[in-house]
Amino acid sequence: MTKKTQILVIGHNDNGCTPAHEKIAYEIGCEVAKSNCVLMTGGLGGVMKAAAKGSHDSNGLTVGIIPQDDPSHANEFCDIVIPSGMGLTRDFLTALSADGIIIVGGGSGTLSEICAAYMHKKPLVAIRNTGGAADKFIDGYVDHRKNVKIIGVDTAKDAVKKILELLHGN
């Protein structure tokens, strides 16, 4: 049995998520499902919910790793819910559970996931012009160590294609 590729989508929760963020996240979820990959999110609202809905609507598998200890906090599009009970430190769990990460906007929680992934040299792709954490480091590095360059793309399809290319060289 071959392990499926796990792609984490991160970005704004309900607070700060715009209809444009939701649209691109939904499209990313659809593309992840079409690529036969597992969609990973933080399992809550905003970008996480929109991506999970896209994957769900495209018959994909969705995993939500939530900060609470009660699975009922997860959005309804999570097929598998992991109630971490870790609060905000769950950002390290989401980042380290993924093979690659796609960023859509985002605030400080997204930034902590970016930093965790960056420290562990996980491939990172960000959607251009979505603001927040995505735009802050796009086409550059988080710090002087230059662990991994955060690659900028313009569309959901390009994001999934690029993350798979970085992971598998396709």
Coordinates of N, CA and C in Angstrom, one line a residue:
M1 N 0.8 -1.2 0.0 CA 0.0 0.0 0.0 C 0.9 1.2 0.0
T2 N 0.6 2.2 -0.9 CA 1.3 3.4 -1.0 C 0.6 4.5 -0.2
K3 N 1.4 5.2 0.6 CA 0.9 6.4 1.4 C 0.4 7.5 0.4
K4 N -0.7 8.0 0.7 CA -1.2 9.1 -0.1 C -0.5 10.4 0.3
T5 N -0.3 11.3 -0.6 CA 0.3 12.6 -0.4 C -0.7 13.4 0.4
Q6 N -0.3 14.1 1.5 CA -1.1 14.9 2.4 C -0.7 16.4 2.2
I7 N -1.7 17.1 1.7 CA -1.5 18.5 1.4 C -2.3 19.4 2.4
L8 N -1.6 20.2 3.1 CA -2.3 21.1 4.1 C -2.6 22.4 3.5
V9 N -3.8 22.9 3.6 CA -4.2 24.2 3.2 C -4.4 25.1 4.4
I10 N -3.8 26.2 4.4 CA -3.8 27.1 5.6 C -4.2 28.5 5.1
G11 N -4.8 29.3 6.1 CA -5.2 30.6 5.8 C -6.1 31.1 6.8
H12 N -6.8 32.3 6.5 CA -7.7 32.9 7.4 C -8.8 32.0 7.9
N13 N -9.1 32.0 9.2 CA -10.2 31.4 9.8 C -11.4 32.3 9.5
D14 N -12.6 32.2 10.1 CA -13.7 33.0 9.8 C -13.4 34.5 9.8
N15 N -12.6 34.9 10.8 CA -12.2 36.3 11.0 C -11.1 36.6 10.0
G16 N -11.5 37.4 9.0 CA -10.5 37.8 8.0 C -10.7 37.1 6.6
C17 N -11.5 36.0 6.6 CA -11.6 35.3 5.3 C -12.7 36.0 4.5
T18 N -12.3 36.3 3.3 CA -13.2 37.0 2.3 C -13.8 36.0 1.3
P19 N -14.8 36.4 0.6 CA -15.4 35.5 -0.4 C -14.3 35.1 -1.5
A20 N -13.4 36.0 -1.7 CA -12.3 35.6 -2.7 C -11.4 34.5 -2.1
H21 N -11.1 34.6 -0.8 CA -10.3 33.5 -0.1 C -11.1 32.2 -0.2
E22 N -12.4 32.3 0.1 CA -13.2 31.1 0.1 C -13.2 30.4 -1.3
K23 N -13.3 31.2 -2.3 CA -13.4 30.7 -3.7 C -12.1 30.0 -4.0
I24 N -10.9 30.6 -3.8 CA -9.7 30.0 -4.1 C -9.4 28.7 -3.2
A25 N -9.8 28.8 -2.0 CA -9.6 27.6 -1.1 C -10.5 26.5 -1.5
Y26 N -11.7 26.8 -1.9 CA -12.6 25.7 -2.4 C -12.0 25.1 -3.7
E27 N -11.5 25.9 -4.6 CA -10.9 25.4 -5.8 C -9.7 24.5 -5.5
I28 N -8.9 24.9 -4.5 CA -7.7 24.1 -4.1 C -8.2 22.8 -3.6
G29 N -9.2 22.8 -2.7 CA -9.8 21.5 -2.2 C -10.2 20.6 -3.4
C30 N -10.8 21.1 -4.4 CA -11.2 20.3 -5.5 C -10.0 19.8 -6.2
E31 N -9.0 20.6 -6.4 CA -7.8 20.1 -7.1 C -7.0 19.1 -6.3
V32 N -7.0 19.2 -5.0 CA -6.3 18.2 -4.2 C -7.1 16.9 -4.3
A33 N -8.4 16.9 -4.3 CA -9.2 15.7 -4.4 C -8.9 15.0 -5.8
K34 N -8.9 15.8 -6.9 CA -8.7 15.3 -8.2 C -7.3 14.7 -8.4
S35 N -6.4 15.2 -7.5 CA -5.0 14.6 -7.6 C -4.9 13.4 -6.7
N36 N -6.0 12.9 -6.2 CA -6.0 11.7 -5.3 C -5.1 11.9 -4.1
C37 N -5.0 13.1 -3.6 CA -4.3 13.4 -2.4 C -5.2 13.6 -1.2
V38 N -4.7 13.6 0.0 CA -5.5 13.9 1.2 C -5.4 15.3 1.5
L39 N -6.6 16.0 1.7 CA -6.6 17.4 2.1 C -6.6 17.4 3.6
M40 N -5.6 18.2 4.1 CA -5.4 18.4 5.6 C -5.7 19.9 5.8
T41 N -6.4 20.1 6.9 CA -6.7 21.5 7.4 C -6.7 21.5 8.9
G42 N -6.8 22.8 9.4 CA -7.0 22.9 10.8 C -8.4 22.6 11.3
G43 N -9.3 22.3 10.3 CA -10.6 21.7 10.6 C -11.7 22.7 11.0
L44 N -11.4 24.0 11.0 CA -12.4 25.0 11.5 C -13.0 25.7 10.3
G45 N -13.2 27.1 10.4 CA -13.9 27.8 9.4 C -13.0 28.5 8.4
G46 N -13.6 29.4 7.7 CA -12.9 30.2 6.7 C -12.2 29.4 5.6
V47 N -11.0 29.6 5.4 CA -10.2 28.9 4.3 C -10.2 27.4 4.6
M48 N -10.1 27.0 5.8 CA -10.1 25.6 6.2 C -11.4 24.9 5.7
K49 N -12.5 25.6 6.0 CA -13.9 25.0 5.7 C -14.1 25.0 4.2
A50 N -13.7 26.1 3.5 CA -13.9 26.2 2.1 C -13.1 25.1 1.3
A51 N -11.8 24.9 1.8 CA -11.0 23.9 1.1 C -11.6 22.5 1.4
A52 N -12.0 22.2 2.6 CA -12.6 20.9 2.9 C -13.9 20.7 2.1
K53 N -14.7 21.7 1.9 CA -15.9 21.6 1.1 C -15.6 21.3 -0.3
G54 N -14.6 21.9 -0.9 CA -14.1 21.7 -2.2 C -13.7 20.2 -2.4
S55 N -12.9 19.7 -1.5 CA -12.4 18.3 -1.5 C -13.6 17.4 -1.4
H56 N -14.5 17.7 -0.4 CA -15.7 16.9 -0.1 C -16.5 16.8 -1.4
D57 N -16.8 17.9 -2.0 CA -17.6 18.0 -3.2 C -17.0 17.3 -4.4
S58 N -15.7 17.1 -4.4 CA -15.0 16.4 -5.5 C -14.6 14.9 -5.0
N59 N -15.3 14.4 -4.0 CA -15.1 13.1 -3.5 C -13.7 12.8 -3.0
G60 N -13.1 13.8 -2.4 CA -11.8 13.6 -1.8 C -11.9 13.3 -0.3
L61 N -10.8 13.0 0.3 CA -10.7 12.7 1.7 C -10.1 13.9 2.4
T62 N -10.9 14.3 3.5 CA -10.5 15.5 4.2 C -10.2 15.1 5.7
V63 N -9.1 15.7 6.2 CA -8.7 15.5 7.6 C -8.6 16.9 8.3
G64 N -9.3 17.0 9.4 CA -9.2 18.3 10.2 C -8.6 18.0 11.5
I65 N -7.5 18.7 11.8 CA -6.8 18.6 13.1 C -7.2 19.9 13.8
I66 N -8.1 19.7 14.8 CA -8.6 20.9 15.5 C -7.9 21.2 16.8
P67 N -7.9 22.4 17.3 CA -7.2 22.7 18.5 C -8.0 22.2 19.8
Q68 N -9.3 22.1 19.7 CA -10.1 21.7 20.8 C -10.0 20.2 21.1
D69 N -10.6 19.7 22.2 CA -10.6 18.3 22.5 C -11.9 17.7 22.2
D70 N -12.9 18.4 21.6 CA -14.2 17.9 21.3 C -14.4 18.0 19.8
P71 N -14.6 16.8 19.1 CA -14.7 16.8 17.7 C -15.8 17.6 17.1
S72 N -16.8 17.9 17.9 CA -18.0 18.7 17.4 C -17.6 20.1 16.9
H73 N -16.4 20.6 17.2 CA -15.9 21.9 16.8 C -15.5 21.9 15.3
A74 N -15.2 20.8 14.7 CA -14.8 20.7 13.4 C -15.9 21.1 12.4
N75 N -15.5 21.6 11.2 CA -16.5 21.9 10.2 C -17.1 20.6 9.7
E76 N -18.2 20.7 9.1 CA -19.0 19.5 8.6 C -18.4 18.8 7.4
F77 N -17.3 19.3 6.8 CA -16.7 18.7 5.6 C -15.5 17.9 6.0
C78 N -15.2 17.8 7.2 CA -14.0 16.9 7.7 C -14.5 15.5 7.7
D79 N -13.9 14.6 6.9 CA -14.2 13.2 7.0 C -13.5 12.6 8.2
I80 N -12.3 13.0 8.6 CA -11.6 12.5 9.7 C -11.3 13.7 10.6
V81 N -11.7 13.7 11.9 CA -11.4 14.8 12.8 C -10.4 14.3 13.8
I82 N -9.4 15.0 14.0 CA -8.4 14.8 15.1 C -8.5 15.9 16.1
P83 N -9.2 15.7 17.2 CA -9.3 16.7 18.2 C -8.0 16.7 19.1
S84 N -7.1 17.6 18.8 CA -5.8 17.6 19.4 C -5.8 18.0 20.9
G85 N -6.7 18.8 21.3 CA -6.7 19.3 22.7 C -5.5 20.2 23.0
M86 N -4.8 20.6 21.9 CA -3.5 21.3 22.1 C -3.6 22.8 22.0
G87 N -4.8 23.3 21.7 CA -4.9 24.7 21.5 C -4.1 25.2 20.3
L88 N -3.5 26.3 20.4 CA -2.8 26.9 19.3 C -1.5 26.1 18.9
T89 N -1.0 25.3 19.8 CA 0.2 24.5 19.5 C -0.1 23.5 18.5
R90 N -1.4 23.2 18.2 CA -1.8 22.3 17.1 C -1.2 22.7 15.8
D91 N -0.8 24.0 15.6 CA -0.2 24.4 14.4 C 1.0 23.6 14.0
F92 N 1.8 23.2 15.0 CA 2.9 22.4 14.7 C 2.5 21.0 14.2
L93 N 1.4 20.5 14.8 CA 0.9 19.2 14.4 C 0.4 19.2 12.9
T94 N -0.4 20.2 12.6 CA -0.9 20.3 11.2 C 0.3 20.4 10.2
A95 N 1.3 21.3 10.5 CA 2.4 21.5 9.6 C 3.2 20.2 9.4
L96 N 3.5 19.5 10.5 CA 4.3 18.3 10.5 C 3.6 17.1 9.9
S97 N 2.2 17.2 9.9 CA 1.4 16.0 9.3 C 1.4 16.1 7.8
A98 N 1.7 17.3 7.3 CA 1.6 17.5 5.8 C 2.9 17.2 5.1
D99 N 2.7 16.8 3.9 CA 3.9 16.6 3.0 C 4.2 18.0 2.4
G100 N 3.2 18.8 2.1 CA 3.4 20.1 1.5 C 2.2 21.0 2.0
I101 N 2.5 22.3 1.9 CA 1.5 23.3 2.4 C 1.2 24.3 1.3
I102 N -0.1 24.7 1.2 CA -0.6 25.7 0.4 C -1.2 26.8 1.2
I103 N -0.8 28.1 1.0 CA -1.1 29.2 1.8 C -2.1 30.1 1.1
V104 N -3.2 30.5 1.7 CA -4.2 31.4 1.2 C -4.4 32.5 2.2
G105 N -3.7 33.7 2.0 CA -3.9 34.7 3.0 C -3.4 34.3 4.4
G106 N -4.1 34.7 5.4 CA -3.8 34.2 6.7 C -3.2 35.2 7.7
G107 N -3.4 35.0 9.0 CA -3.0 35.9 10.0 C -1.9 35.2 10.8
S108 N -1.9 35.5 12.1 CA -0.8 35.0 13.0 C -0.8 33.4 13.1
G109 N -2.0 32.8 13.2 CA -2.0 31.4 13.2 C -1.4 30.7 12.0
T110 N -1.8 31.3 10.8 CA -1.2 30.8 9.6 C 0.3 31.0 9.6
L111 N 0.8 32.1 10.1 CA 2.2 32.4 10.2 C 2.9 31.4 11.1
S112 N 2.3 31.0 12.2 CA 2.9 29.9 13.0 C 3.0 28.6 12.3
E113 N 2.0 28.3 11.4 CA 2.1 27.0 10.6 C 3.2 27.2 9.6
I114 N 3.3 28.3 9.0 CA 4.3 28.6 8.0 C 5.7 28.4 8.6
C115 N 5.9 29.0 9.8 CA 7.2 28.9 10.5 C 7.5 27.4 10.8
A116 N 6.5 26.7 11.3 CA 6.8 25.3 11.7 C 7.2 24.5 10.5
A117 N 6.4 24.7 9.4 CA 6.8 24.0 8.1 C 8.1 24.4 7.6
Y118 N 8.4 25.7 7.7 CA 9.7 26.2 7.2 C 10.9 25.6 8.0
M119 N 10.7 25.5 9.3 CA 11.8 25.0 10.1 C 12.1 23.5 9.8
H120 N 11.0 22.8 9.3 CA 11.2 21.4 9.0 C 11.3 21.2 7.5
K121 N 11.6 22.3 6.7 CA 11.9 22.3 5.3 C 10.8 21.6 4.5
K122 N 9.5 21.8 4.8 CA 8.4 21.4 4.1 C 8.2 22.3 2.9
P123 N 7.8 21.8 1.7 CA 7.5 22.6 0.6 C 6.3 23.5 0.9
L124 N 6.4 24.8 0.5 CA 5.4 25.8 0.7 C 5.1 26.5 -0.6
V125 N 3.8 26.6 -0.9 CA 3.3 27.4 -2.0 C 2.3 28.3 -1.5
A126 N 2.3 29.6 -2.0 CA 1.4 30.6 -1.6 C 0.7 31.2 -2.8
I127 N -0.6 31.5 -2.6 CA -1.4 32.1 -3.7 C -1.2 33.6 -3.6
R128 N -0.7 34.2 -4.7 CA -0.4 35.6 -4.8 C -1.7 36.4 -4.6
N129 N -1.5 37.6 -4.1 CA -2.6 38.6 -3.9 C -3.7 38.2 -3.0
T130 N -3.4 37.3 -2.0 CA -4.4 36.9 -1.0 C -4.2 37.6 0.3
G131 N -3.1 38.4 0.4 CA -2.8 39.2 1.5 C -2.2 38.4 2.7
G132 N -2.1 39.1 3.8 CA -1.7 38.5 5.0 C -0.4 37.7 4.9
A133 N -0.3 36.6 5.6 CA 0.9 35.8 5.7 C 1.4 35.3 4.3
A134 N 0.4 35.0 3.5 CA 0.8 34.5 2.1 C 1.6 35.5 1.4
D135 N 1.2 36.8 1.4 CA 1.9 37.8 0.6 C 3.2 38.3 1.3
K136 N 3.3 38.1 2.6 CA 4.5 38.6 3.4 C 5.8 37.9 2.9
F137 N 5.8 36.6 2.6 CA 7.0 35.9 2.3 C 7.0 35.3 0.9
I138 N 6.0 35.6 0.1 CA 5.9 34.9 -1.2 C 7.1 35.2 -2.0
D139 N 7.5 34.2 -2.7 CA 8.7 34.2 -3.6 C 10.0 34.6 -2.8
G140 N 10.0 34.2 -1.5 CA 11.2 34.5 -0.7 C 11.3 33.5 0.4
Y141 N 12.0 33.9 1.5 CA 12.3 33.0 2.6 C 11.8 33.7 3.9
V142 N 11.5 32.9 4.9 CA 11.1 33.4 6.2 C 12.2 34.1 6.9
D143 N 13.5 33.5 6.8 CA 14.6 34.1 7.4 C 15.9 33.9 6.7
H144 N 17.0 34.3 7.3 CA 18.3 34.2 6.7 C 18.8 32.8 6.4
R145 N 18.2 31.8 7.0 CA 18.6 30.4 6.8 C 18.3 29.9 5.4
K146 N 17.3 30.5 4.8 CA 16.9 30.1 3.5 C 16.6 28.6 3.4
N147 N 15.8 28.1 4.4 CA 15.5 26.6 4.5 C 14.7 26.2 3.3
V148 N 13.7 26.9 2.9 CA 12.9 26.6 1.8 C 12.2 27.8 1.3
K149 N 12.2 28.0 -0.1 CA 11.6 29.2 -0.7 C 10.1 29.0 -0.7
I150 N 9.4 30.0 -0.4 CA 7.9 30.0 -0.5 C 7.6 30.4 -1.9
I151 N 7.1 29.5 -2.7 CA 6.8 29.7 -4.1 C 5.5 30.3 -4.3
G152 N 5.4 31.4 -5.1 CA 4.1 32.1 -5.4 C 3.5 31.6 -6.7
V153 N 2.2 31.4 -6.7 CA 1.4 31.0 -7.8 C 0.2 31.8 -7.9
D154 N -0.5 31.8 -9.0 CA -1.7 32.6 -9.2 C -3.0 31.9 -9.1
T155 N -3.1 30.6 -9.3 CA -4.4 29.9 -9.3 C -4.3 28.6 -8.4
A156 N -5.5 28.1 -8.1 CA -5.6 26.9 -7.3 C -4.9 25.7 -8.0
K157 N -5.2 25.6 -9.3 CA -4.7 24.5 -10.1 C -3.1 24.6 -10.1
D158 N -2.6 25.8 -10.3 CA -1.1 26.0 -10.2 C -0.5 25.6 -8.9
A159 N -1.3 25.9 -7.8 CA -0.8 25.6 -6.5 C -0.6 24.1 -6.2
V160 N -1.7 23.4 -6.6 CA -1.6 21.9 -6.4 C -0.5 21.3 -7.4
K161 N -0.5 21.8 -8.6 CA 0.5 21.3 -9.5 C 1.9 21.6 -9.0
K162 N 2.2 22.8 -8.5 CA 3.5 23.1 -8.0 C 3.9 22.3 -6.7
I163 N 2.9 22.2 -5.8 CA 3.3 21.4 -4.6 C 3.6 20.0 -4.9
L164 N 2.9 19.4 -5.9 CA 3.1 18.0 -6.3 C 4.5 17.9 -7.0
E165 N 4.8 18.9 -7.8 CA 6.1 19.0 -8.5 C 7.2 19.1 -7.5
L166 N 7.1 19.9 -6.5 CA 8.1 20.0 -5.4 C 8.3 18.7 -4.6
L167 N 7.2 18.0 -4.4 CA 7.2 16.8 -3.7 C 7.7 15.6 -4.5
H168 N 7.2 15.5 -5.7 CA 7.5 14.3 -6.5 C 8.3 14.5 -7.8
G169 N 8.6 15.8 -8.1 CA 9.4 16.1 -9.3 C 8.6 15.9 -10.6
N170 N 7.3 15.8 -10.5 CA 6.5 15.6 -11.7 C 6.3 16.9 -12.5

